[in-house]
mmCIF file of N, CA and C in Angstrom:
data_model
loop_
_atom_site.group_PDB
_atom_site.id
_atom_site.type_symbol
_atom_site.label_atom_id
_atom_site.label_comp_id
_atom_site.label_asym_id
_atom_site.label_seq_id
_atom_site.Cartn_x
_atom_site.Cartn_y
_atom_site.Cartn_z
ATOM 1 N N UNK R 145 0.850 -1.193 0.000
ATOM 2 C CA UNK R 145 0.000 0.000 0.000
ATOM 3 C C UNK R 145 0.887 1.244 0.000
ATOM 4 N N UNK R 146 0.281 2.374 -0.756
ATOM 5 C CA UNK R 146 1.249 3.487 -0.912
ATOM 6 C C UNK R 146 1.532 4.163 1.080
ATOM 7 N N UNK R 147 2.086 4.535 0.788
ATOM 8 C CA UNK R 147 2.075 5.674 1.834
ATOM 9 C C UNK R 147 1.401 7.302 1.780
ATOM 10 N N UNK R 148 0.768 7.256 0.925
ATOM 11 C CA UNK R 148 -0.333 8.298 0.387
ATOM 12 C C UNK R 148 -1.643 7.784 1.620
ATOM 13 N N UNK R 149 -1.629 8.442 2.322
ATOM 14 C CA UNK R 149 -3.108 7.867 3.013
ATOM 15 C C UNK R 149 -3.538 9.516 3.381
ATOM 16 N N UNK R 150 -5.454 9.580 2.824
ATOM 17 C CA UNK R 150 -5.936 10.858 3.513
ATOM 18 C C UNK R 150 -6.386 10.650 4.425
ATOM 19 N N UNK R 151 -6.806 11.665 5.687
ATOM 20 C CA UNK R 151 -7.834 11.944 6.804
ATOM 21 C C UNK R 151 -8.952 10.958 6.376
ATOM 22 N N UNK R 152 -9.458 11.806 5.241
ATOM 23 C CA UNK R 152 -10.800 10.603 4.830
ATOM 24 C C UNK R 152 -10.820 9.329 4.861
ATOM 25 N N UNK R 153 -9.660 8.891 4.215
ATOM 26 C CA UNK R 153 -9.716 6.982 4.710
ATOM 27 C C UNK R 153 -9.770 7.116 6.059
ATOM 28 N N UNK R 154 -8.695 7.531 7.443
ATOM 29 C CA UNK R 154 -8.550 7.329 8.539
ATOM 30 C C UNK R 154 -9.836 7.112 9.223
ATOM 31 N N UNK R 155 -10.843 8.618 8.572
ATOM 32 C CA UNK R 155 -12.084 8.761 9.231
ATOM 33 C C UNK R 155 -12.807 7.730 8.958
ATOM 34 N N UNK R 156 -12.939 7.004 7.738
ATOM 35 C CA UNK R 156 -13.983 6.221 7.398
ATOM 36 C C UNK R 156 -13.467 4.961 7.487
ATOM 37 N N UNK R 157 -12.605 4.484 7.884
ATOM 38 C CA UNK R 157 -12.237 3.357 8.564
ATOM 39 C C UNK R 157 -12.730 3.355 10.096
ATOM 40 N N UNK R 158 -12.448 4.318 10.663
ATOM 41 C CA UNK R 158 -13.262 4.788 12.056
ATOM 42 C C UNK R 158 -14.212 4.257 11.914
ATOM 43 N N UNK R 159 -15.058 5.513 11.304
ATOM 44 C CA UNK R 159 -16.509 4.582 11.009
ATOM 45 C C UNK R 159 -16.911 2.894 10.627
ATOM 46 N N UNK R 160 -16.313 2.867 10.223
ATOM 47 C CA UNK R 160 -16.549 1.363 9.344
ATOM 48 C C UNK R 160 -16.469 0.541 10.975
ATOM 49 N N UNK R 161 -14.943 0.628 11.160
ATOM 50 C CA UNK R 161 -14.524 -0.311 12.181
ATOM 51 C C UNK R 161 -14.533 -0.014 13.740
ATOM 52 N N UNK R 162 -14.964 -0.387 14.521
ATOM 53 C CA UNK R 162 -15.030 -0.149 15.924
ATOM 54 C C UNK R 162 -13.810 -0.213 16.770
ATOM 55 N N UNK R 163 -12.913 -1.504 16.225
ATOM 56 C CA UNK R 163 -11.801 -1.626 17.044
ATOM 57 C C UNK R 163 -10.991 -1.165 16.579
ATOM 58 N N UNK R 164 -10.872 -0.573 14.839
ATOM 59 C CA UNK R 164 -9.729 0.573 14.475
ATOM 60 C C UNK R 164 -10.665 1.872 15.222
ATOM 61 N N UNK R 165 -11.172 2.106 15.095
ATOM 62 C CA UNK R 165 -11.960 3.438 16.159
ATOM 63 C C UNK R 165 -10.654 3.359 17.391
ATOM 64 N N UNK R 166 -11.345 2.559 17.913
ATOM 65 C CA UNK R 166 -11.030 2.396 19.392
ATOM 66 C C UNK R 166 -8.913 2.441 19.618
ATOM 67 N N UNK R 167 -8.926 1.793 18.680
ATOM 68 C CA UNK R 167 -6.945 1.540 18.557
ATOM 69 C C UNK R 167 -6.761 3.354 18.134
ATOM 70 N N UNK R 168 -7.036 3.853 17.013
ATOM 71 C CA UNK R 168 -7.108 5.076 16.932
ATOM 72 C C UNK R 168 -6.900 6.125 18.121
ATOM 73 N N UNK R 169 -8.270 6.370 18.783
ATOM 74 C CA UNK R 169 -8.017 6.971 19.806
ATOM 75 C C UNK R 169 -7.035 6.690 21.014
ATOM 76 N N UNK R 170 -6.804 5.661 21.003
ATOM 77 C CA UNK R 170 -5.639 5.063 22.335
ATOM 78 C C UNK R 170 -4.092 5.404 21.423
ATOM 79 N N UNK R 171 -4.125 4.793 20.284
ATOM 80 C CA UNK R 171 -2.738 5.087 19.703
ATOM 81 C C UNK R 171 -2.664 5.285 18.459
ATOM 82 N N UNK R 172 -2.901 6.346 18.200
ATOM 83 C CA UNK R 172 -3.116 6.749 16.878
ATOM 84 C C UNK R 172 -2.002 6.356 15.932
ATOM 85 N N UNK R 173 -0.485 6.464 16.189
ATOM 86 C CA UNK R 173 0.632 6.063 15.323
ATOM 87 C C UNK R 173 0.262 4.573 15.055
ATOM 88 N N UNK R 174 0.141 3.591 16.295
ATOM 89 C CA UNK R 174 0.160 2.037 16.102
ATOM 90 C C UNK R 174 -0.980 1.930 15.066
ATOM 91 N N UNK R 175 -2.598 2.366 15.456
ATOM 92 C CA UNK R 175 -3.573 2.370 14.194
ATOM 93 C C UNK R 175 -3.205 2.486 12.951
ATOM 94 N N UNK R 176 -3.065 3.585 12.576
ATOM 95 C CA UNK R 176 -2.678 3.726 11.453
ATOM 96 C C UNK R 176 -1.501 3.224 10.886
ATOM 97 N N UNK R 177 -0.084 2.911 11.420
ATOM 98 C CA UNK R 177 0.533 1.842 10.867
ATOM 99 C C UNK R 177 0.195 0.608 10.948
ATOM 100 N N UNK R 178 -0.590 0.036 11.726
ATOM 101 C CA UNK R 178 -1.500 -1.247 11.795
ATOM 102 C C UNK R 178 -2.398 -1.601 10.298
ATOM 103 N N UNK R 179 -2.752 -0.069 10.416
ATOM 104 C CA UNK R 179 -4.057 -0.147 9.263
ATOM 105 C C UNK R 179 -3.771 -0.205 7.694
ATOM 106 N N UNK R 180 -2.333 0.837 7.695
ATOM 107 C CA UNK R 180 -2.585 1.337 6.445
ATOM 108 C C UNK R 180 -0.855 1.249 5.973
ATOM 109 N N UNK R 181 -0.006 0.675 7.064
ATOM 110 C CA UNK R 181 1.392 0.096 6.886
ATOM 111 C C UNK R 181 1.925 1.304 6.483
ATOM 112 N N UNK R 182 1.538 2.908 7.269
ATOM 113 C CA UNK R 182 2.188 4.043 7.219
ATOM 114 C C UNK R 182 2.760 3.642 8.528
ATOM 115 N N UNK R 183 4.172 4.222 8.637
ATOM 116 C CA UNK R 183 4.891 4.862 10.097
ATOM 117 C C UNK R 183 5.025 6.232 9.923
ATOM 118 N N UNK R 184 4.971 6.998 10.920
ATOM 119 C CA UNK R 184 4.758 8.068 10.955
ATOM 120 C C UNK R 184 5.801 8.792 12.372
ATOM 121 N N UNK R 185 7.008 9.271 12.149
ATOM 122 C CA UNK R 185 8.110 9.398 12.328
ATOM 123 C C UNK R 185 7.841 10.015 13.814
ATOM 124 N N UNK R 186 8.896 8.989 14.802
ATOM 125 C CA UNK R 186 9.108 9.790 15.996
ATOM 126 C C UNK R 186 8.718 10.937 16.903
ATOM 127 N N UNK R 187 8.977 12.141 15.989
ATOM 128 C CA UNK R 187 9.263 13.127 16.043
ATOM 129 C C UNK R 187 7.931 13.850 15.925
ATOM 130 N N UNK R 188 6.846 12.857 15.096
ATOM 131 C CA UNK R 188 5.803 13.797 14.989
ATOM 132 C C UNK R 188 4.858 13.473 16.030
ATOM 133 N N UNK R 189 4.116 14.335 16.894
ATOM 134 C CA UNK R 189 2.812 13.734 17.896
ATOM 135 C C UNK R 189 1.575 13.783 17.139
ATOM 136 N N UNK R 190 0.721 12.581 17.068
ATOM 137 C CA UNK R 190 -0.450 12.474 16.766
ATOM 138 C C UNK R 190 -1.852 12.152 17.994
ATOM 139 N N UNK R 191 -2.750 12.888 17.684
ATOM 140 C CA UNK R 191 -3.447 13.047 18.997
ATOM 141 C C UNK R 191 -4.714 12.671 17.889
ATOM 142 N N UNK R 192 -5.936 11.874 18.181
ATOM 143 C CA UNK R 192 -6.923 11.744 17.670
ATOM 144 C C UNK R 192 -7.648 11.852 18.624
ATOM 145 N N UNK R 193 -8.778 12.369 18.690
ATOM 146 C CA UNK R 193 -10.496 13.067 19.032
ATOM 147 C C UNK R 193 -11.292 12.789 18.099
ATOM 148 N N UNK R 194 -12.292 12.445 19.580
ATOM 149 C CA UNK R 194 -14.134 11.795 18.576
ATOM 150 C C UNK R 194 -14.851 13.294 19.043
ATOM 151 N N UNK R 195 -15.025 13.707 17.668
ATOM 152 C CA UNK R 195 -16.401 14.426 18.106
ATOM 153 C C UNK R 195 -17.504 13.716 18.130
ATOM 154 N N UNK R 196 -18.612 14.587 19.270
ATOM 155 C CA UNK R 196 -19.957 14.277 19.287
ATOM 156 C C UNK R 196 -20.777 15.189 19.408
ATOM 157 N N UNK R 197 -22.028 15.484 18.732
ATOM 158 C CA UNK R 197 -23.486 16.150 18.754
ATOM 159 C C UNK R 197 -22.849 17.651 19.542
ATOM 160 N N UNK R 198 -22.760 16.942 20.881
ATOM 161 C CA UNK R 198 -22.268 18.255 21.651
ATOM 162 C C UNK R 198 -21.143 18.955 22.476
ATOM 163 N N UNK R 199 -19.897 17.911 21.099
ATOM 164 C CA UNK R 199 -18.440 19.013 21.004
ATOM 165 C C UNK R 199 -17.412 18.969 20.130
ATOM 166 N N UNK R 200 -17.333 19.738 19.481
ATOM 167 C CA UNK R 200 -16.319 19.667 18.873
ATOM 168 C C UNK R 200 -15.499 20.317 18.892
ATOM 169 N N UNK R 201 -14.513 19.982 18.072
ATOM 170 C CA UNK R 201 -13.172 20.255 18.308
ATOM 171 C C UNK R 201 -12.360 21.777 16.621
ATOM 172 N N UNK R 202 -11.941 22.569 17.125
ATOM 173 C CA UNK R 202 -11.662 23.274 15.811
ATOM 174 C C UNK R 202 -10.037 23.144 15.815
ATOM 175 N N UNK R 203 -9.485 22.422 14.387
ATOM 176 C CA UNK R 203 -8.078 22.724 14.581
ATOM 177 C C UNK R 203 -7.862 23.661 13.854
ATOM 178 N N UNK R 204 -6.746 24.374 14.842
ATOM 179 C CA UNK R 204 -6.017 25.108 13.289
ATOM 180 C C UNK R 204 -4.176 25.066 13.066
ATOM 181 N N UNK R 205 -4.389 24.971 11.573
ATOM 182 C CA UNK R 205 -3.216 23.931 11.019
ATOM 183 C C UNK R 205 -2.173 25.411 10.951
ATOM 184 N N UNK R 206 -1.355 24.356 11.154
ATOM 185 C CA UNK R 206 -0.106 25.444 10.627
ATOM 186 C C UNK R 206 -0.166 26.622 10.071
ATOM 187 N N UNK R 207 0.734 27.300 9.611
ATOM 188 C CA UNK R 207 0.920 28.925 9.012
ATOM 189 C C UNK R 207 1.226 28.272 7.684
ATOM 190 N N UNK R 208 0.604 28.676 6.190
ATOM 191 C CA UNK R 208 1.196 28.057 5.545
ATOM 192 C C UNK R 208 2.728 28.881 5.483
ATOM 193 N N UNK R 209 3.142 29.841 5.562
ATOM 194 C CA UNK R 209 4.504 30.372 5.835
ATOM 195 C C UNK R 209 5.326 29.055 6.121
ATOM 196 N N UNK R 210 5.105 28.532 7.734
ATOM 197 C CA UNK R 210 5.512 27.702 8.175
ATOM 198 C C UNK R 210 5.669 26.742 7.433
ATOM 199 N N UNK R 211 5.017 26.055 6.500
ATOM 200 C CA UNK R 211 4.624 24.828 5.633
ATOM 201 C C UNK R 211 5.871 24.580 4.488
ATOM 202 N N UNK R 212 6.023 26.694 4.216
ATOM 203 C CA UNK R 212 7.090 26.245 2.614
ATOM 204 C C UNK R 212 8.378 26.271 3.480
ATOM 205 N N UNK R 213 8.481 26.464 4.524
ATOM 206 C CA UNK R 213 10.043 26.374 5.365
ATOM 207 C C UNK R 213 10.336 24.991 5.691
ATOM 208 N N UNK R 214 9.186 24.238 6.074
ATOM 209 C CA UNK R 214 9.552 22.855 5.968
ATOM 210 C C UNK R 214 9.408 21.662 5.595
ATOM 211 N N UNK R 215 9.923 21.003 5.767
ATOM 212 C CA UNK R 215 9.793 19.733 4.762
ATOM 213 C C UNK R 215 8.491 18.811 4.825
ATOM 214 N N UNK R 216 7.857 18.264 3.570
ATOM 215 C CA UNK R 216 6.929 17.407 4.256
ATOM 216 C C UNK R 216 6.898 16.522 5.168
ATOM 217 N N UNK R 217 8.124 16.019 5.525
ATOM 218 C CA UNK R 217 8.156 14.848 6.497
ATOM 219 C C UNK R 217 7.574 15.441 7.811
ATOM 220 N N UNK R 218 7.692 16.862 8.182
ATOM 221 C CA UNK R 218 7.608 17.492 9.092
ATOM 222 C C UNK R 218 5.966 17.975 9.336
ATOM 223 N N UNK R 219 5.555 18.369 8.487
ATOM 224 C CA UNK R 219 4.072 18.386 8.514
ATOM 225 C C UNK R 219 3.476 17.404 7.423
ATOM 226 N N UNK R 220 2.902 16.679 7.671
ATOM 227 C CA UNK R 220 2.362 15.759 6.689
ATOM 228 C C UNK R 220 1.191 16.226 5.940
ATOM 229 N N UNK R 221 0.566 15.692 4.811
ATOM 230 C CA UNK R 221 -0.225 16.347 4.116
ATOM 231 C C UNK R 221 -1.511 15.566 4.508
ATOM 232 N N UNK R 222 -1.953 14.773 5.220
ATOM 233 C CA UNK R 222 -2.935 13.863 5.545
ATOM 234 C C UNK R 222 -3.251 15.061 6.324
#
């Protein structure tokens, strides 16, 4: 499998699956290299959150400034 993986698969594997849900939120790196045979480097922290009805969550991503200074390995495009 490539190492191209979007949010959207992640999410809809969520959905689909209960115990990738569940692995997800506890360890998001192990999930998704479990799932989709991405590793996803040391260095980066991944934090996954369930929204529900009554909370959600707003991220906000990087500066793209920030983005052309560094490398993709560093911010990923997923």
């Amino acid at each position: 499998m490539s190492n191209q993986i979007t949010r959207d698969q992640i999410i809809q594997k969520a959905w689909e699956d209960d115990a990738f849900k569940q692995q997800l939120l506890n360890d998001p790196k192990a999930a998704i290299k479990d799932a989709f045979g991405v590793e996803i480097p040391d260095h980066i922290e991944v934090t996954a959150v369930e929204e529900t009805p009554d909370h959600a969550y707003l991220v906000i991503p990087p500066k793209p400034s920030a983005l052309k200074s560094a490398s993709s390995e560093e911010f990923p495009s997923w």
